[in-house]
Coordinates of C-alpha atoms in Angstrom, one line a residue:
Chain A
X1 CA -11.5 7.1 -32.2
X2 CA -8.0 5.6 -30.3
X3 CA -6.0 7.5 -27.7
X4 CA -2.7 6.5 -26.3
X5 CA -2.1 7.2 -22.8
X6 CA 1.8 7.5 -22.0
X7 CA 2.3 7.2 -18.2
X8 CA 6.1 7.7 -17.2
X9 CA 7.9 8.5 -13.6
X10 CA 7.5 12.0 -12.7
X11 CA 11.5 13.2 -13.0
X12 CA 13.3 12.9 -9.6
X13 CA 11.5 9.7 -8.7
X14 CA 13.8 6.3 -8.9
X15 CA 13.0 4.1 -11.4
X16 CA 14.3 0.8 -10.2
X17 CA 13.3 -0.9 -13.9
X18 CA 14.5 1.6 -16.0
X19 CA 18.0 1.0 -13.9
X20 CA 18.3 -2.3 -14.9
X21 CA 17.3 -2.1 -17.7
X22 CA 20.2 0.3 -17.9
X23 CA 22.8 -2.3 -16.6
X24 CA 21.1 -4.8 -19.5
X25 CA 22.4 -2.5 -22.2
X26 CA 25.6 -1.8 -21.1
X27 CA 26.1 -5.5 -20.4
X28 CA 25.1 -6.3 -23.9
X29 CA 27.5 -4.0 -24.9
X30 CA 25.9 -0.4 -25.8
X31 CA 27.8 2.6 -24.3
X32 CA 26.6 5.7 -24.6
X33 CA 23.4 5.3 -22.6
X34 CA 22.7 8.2 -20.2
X35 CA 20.2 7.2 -18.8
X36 CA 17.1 4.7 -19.1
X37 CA 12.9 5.2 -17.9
X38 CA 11.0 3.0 -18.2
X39 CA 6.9 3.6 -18.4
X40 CA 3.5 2.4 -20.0
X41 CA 1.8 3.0 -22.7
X42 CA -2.2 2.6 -22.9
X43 CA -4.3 2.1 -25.5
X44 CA -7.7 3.0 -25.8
X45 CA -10.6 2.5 -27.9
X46 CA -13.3 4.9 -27.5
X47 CA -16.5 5.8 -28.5
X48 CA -16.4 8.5 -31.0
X49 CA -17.1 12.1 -29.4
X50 CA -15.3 11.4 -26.3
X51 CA -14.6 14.4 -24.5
X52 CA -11.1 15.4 -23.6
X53 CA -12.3 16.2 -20.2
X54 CA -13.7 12.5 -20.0
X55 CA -10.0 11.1 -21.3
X56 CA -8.1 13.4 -18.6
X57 CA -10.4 12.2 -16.0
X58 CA -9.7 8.7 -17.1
X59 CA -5.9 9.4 -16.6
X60 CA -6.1 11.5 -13.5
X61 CA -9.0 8.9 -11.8
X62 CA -6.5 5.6 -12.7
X63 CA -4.4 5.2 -15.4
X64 CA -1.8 7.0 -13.7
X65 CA -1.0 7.5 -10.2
X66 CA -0.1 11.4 -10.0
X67 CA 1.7 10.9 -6.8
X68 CA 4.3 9.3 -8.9
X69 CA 3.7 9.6 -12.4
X70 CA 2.9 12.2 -15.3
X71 CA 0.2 11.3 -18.4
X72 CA 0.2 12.3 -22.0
X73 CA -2.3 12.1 -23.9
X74 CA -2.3 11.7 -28.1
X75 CA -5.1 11.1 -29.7
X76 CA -5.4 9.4 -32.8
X77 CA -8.1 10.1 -35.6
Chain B
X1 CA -15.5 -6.2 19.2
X2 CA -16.8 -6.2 15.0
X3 CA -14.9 -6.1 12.5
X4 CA -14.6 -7.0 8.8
X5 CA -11.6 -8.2 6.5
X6 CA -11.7 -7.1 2.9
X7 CA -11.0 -10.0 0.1
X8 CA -10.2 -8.9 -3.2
X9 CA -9.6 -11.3 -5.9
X10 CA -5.8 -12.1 -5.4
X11 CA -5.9 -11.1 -1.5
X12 CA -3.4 -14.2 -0.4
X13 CA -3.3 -13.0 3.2
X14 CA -7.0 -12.6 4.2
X15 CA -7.1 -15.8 6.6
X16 CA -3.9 -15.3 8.1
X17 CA -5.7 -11.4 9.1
X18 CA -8.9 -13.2 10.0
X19 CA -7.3 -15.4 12.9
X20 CA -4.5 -12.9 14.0
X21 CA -7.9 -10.9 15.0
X22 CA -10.0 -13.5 16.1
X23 CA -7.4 -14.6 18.6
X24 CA -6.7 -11.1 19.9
X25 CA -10.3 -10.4 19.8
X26 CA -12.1 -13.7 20.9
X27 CA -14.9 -12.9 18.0
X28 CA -14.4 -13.5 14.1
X29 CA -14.1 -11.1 11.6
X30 CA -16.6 -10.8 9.0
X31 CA -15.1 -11.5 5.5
X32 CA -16.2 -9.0 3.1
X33 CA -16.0 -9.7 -0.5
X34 CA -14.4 -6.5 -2.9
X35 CA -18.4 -6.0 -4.5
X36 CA -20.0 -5.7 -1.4
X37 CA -21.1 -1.7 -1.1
X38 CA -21.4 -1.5 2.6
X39 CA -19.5 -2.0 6.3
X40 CA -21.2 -3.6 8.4
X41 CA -23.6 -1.4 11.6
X42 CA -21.1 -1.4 14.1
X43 CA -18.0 -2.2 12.4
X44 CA -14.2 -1.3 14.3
X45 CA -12.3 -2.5 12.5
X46 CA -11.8 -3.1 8.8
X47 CA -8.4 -5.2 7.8
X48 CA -7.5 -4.9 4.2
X49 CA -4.9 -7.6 4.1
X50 CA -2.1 -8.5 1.6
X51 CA -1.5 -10.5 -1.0
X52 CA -1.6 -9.5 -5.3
X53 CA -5.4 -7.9 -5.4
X54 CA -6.6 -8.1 -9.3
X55 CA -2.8 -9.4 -10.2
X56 CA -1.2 -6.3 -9.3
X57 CA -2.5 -5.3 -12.5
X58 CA -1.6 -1.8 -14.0
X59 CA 0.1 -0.5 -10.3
X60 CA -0.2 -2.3 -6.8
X61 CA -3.6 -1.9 -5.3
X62 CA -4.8 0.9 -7.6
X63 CA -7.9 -1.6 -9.4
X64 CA -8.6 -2.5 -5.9
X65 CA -9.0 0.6 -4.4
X66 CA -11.6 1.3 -7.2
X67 CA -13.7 -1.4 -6.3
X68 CA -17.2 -0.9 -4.6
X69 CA -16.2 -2.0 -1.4
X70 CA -13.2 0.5 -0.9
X71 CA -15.9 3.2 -1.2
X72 CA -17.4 1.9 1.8
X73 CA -14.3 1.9 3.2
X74 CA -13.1 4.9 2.8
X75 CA -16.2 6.3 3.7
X76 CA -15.9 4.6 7.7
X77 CA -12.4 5.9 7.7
X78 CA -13.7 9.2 7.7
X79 CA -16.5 8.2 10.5
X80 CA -13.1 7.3 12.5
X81 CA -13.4 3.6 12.0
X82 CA -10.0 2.1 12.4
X83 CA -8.3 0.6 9.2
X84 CA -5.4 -1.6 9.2
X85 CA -3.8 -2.0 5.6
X86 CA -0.8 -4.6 5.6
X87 CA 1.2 -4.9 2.4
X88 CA -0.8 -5.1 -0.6
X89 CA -3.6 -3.3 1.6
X90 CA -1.2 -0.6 2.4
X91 CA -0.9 -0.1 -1.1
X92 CA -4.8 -0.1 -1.5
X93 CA -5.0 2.5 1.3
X94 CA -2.3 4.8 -0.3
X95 CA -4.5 4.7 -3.9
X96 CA -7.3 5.2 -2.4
X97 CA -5.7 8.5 -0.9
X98 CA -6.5 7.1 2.9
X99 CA -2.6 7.4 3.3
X100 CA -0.3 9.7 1.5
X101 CA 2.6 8.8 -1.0
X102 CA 2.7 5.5 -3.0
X103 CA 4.8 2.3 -2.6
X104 CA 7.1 1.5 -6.0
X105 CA 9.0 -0.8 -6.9
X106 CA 11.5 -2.1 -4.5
X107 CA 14.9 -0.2 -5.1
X108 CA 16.7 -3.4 -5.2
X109 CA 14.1 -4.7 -7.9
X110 CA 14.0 -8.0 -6.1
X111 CA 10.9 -9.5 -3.9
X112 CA 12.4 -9.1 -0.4
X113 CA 10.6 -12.1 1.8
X114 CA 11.9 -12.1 4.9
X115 CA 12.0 -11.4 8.5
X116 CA 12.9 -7.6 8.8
X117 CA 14.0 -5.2 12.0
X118 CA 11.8 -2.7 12.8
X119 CA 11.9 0.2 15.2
X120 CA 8.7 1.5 16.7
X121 CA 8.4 5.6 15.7
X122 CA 4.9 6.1 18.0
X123 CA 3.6 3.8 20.6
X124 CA 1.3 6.0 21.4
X125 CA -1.4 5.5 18.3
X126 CA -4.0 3.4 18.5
X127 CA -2.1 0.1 16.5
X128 CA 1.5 1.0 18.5
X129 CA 0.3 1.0 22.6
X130 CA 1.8 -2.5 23.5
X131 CA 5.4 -1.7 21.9
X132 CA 7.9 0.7 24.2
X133 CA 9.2 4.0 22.7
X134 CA 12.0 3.1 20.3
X135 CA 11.5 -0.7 20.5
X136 CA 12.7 -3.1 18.1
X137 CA 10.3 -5.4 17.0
X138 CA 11.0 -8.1 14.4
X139 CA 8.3 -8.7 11.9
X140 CA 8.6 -10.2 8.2
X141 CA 8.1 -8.7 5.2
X142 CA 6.8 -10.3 1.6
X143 CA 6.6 -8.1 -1.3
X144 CA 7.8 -6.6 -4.4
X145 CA 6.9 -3.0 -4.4
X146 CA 7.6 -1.6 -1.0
X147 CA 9.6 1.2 -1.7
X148 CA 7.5 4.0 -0.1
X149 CA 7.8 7.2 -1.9
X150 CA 6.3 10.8 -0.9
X151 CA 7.5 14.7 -1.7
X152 CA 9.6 16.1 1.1
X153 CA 7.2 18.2 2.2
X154 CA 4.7 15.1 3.2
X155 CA 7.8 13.4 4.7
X156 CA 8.4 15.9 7.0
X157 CA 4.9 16.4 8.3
X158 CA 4.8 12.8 8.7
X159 CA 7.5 12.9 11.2
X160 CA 6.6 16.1 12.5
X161 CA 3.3 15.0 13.7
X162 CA 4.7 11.5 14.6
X163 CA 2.7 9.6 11.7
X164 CA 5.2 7.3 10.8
X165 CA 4.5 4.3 12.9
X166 CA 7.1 2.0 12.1
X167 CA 10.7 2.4 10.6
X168 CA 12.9 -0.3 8.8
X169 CA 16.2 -0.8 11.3
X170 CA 17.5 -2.2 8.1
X171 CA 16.1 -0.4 5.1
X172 CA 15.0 -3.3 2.7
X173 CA 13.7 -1.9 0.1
X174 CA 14.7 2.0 -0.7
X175 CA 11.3 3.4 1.8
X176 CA 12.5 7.1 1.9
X177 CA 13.3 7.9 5.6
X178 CA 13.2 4.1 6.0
X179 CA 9.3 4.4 6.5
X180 CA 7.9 0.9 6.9
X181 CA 4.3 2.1 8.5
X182 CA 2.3 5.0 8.6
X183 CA -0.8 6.8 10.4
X184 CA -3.5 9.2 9.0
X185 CA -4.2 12.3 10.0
X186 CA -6.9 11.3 12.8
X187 CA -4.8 8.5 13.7
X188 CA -7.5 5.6 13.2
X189 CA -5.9 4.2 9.6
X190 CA -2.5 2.6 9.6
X191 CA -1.2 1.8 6.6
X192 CA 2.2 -1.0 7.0
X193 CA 4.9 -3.3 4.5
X194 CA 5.5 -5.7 7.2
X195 CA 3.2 -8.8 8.1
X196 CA 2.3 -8.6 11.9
X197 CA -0.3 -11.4 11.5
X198 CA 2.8 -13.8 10.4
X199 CA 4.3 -13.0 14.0
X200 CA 1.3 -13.6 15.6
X201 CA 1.6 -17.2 17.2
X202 CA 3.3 -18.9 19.0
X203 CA 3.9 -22.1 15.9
X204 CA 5.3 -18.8 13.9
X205 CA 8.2 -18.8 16.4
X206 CA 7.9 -15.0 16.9
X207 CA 4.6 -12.7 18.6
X208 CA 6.0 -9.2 17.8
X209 CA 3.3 -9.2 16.1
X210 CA 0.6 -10.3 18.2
X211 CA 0.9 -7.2 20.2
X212 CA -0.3 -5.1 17.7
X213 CA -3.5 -6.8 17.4
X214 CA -3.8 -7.0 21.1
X215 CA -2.8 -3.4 21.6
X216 CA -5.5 -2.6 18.6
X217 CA -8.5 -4.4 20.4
X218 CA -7.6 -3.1 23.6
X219 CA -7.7 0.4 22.5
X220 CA -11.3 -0.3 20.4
X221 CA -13.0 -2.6 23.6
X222 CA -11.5 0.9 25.6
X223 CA -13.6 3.5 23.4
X224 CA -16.6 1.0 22.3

């Protein structure tokens, strides 16, 4: 089974990248862009009867830093 | 005096810690490699020094501080043994959760190298006794995600109960309150952007930060 772990900036906290990447987009031209974050995504490939708990703890332990950042998990079939 | 640097792969600074001590200490540090599961008997100090542990892989300092050796760590930080993170070991220290917050990206986006003014917030911990009240010291800085971020609520007891050690006089890199170098709780961990071993000599042209590692040794040798 695969999960995908999407780590992004809790809201409120500056995301220097997602600003410039921001600027990038207007410079090339597109207006109309509010506003850009920028995160990760992670995928992982686990062994089949993973707990959720186990995945969470994964998240919470490293994959994100929860002083900063919220997860999400999806898991994929 | 003992104590013990921490080398992770990717530590670039660990030398430039290891004589910085030595010279304030007249004894060298032990160089500890990041699989090793135990501190020294005896150990008081542990420097976990800068530089791009495990390529600054996934955040600054967060596969680092899950290594076996920052168990061992942690655990003589909570004996009281004195820690002294600089730049990429701050960052350690705040993953491991030895110092609150986290340290993002700079606010400017760009790597700030460079000599930065600093203004002493406590001389009265352990790291701060050799610098006056209010002092402005001069130390450089090297690094890419200094940008030290905490709630407001941790901000204000960080100031409340004179934890933040050292504050940018020119805010480099976005640090909220200008915070450039913090204390635990017990006041034994100190967690800092700036490079005080690259101000430690007199070939450096600059000993601001000599004194920290003088003042550091002095106050160890005083409770050994």
């Amino acid at each position: 089974m695969k999960a995908r772990v999407f780590v992004t900036l809790k809201g409120g906290v500056l995301d220097p990248q997602g600003k410039a990447i921001h600027h990038a987009l207007e410079g090339l031209g597109f207006s109309g862009v509010n506003d850009v974050r920028a995160g990760k995504l992670i995928e992982l490939d686990l062994a089949d009867g993973t707990s959720d708990a186990d995945i969470d703890a994964m998240c919470s332990k490293l994959l994100a830093n929860t002083v900063i950042e919220n997860y999400r998990i999806e898991k994929i079939a | 005096m003992k104590s013990a640097v921490i080398v992770f792969p990717g530590s670039n600074c660990d030398r430039d810690m290891a004589v910085a001590i030595e010279q304030a200490s007249g004894s060298a540090p032990v160089m500890l490699w990041h699989r090793e599961t135990e501190i020294p008997a005896g150990t008081d100090l542990i420097a976990v020094p800068g530089g791009f542990s495990y390529g600054d892989y996934l955040r600054s300092g967060a596969m680092a501080s899950r290594s076996p050796v920052m168990a061992a760590v942690k655990a003589a930080a909570e004996r009281g043994v004195a820690v002294l993170g600089v730049c990429n070991g701050f960052q350690v220290l705040t993953e491991t959760g030895l110092l609150p917050g986290a340290l993002m990206r700079n606010a400017g986006i760009h790597f700030v190298c460079r000599d930065v003014a600093l203004t002493v917030g406590n001389n009265q911990s352990l790291f701060t006794s050799r610098y006056e009240a209010d002092e402005r010291i001069v130390i450089p800085v090297a690094h890419h995600d200094g940008n030290y971020f905490a709630d407001e609520a941790t901000l204000d007891r960080l100031e409340g109960e004179g934890r933040v050690a050292f504050r940018y006089a020119e805010n480099v890199n976005g640090s909220a309150r200008d915070i450039a170098g913090i204390l635990n709780e017990g006041g034994n961990v100190l967690g800092m952007m700036p490079h005080p071993e690259r101000a430690s000599e007199p070939a450096h042209g600059n000993l601001d930060g000599a004194r920290l590692f003088q003042g550091l040794v002095e106050g160890l040798m005083a409770t050994a």
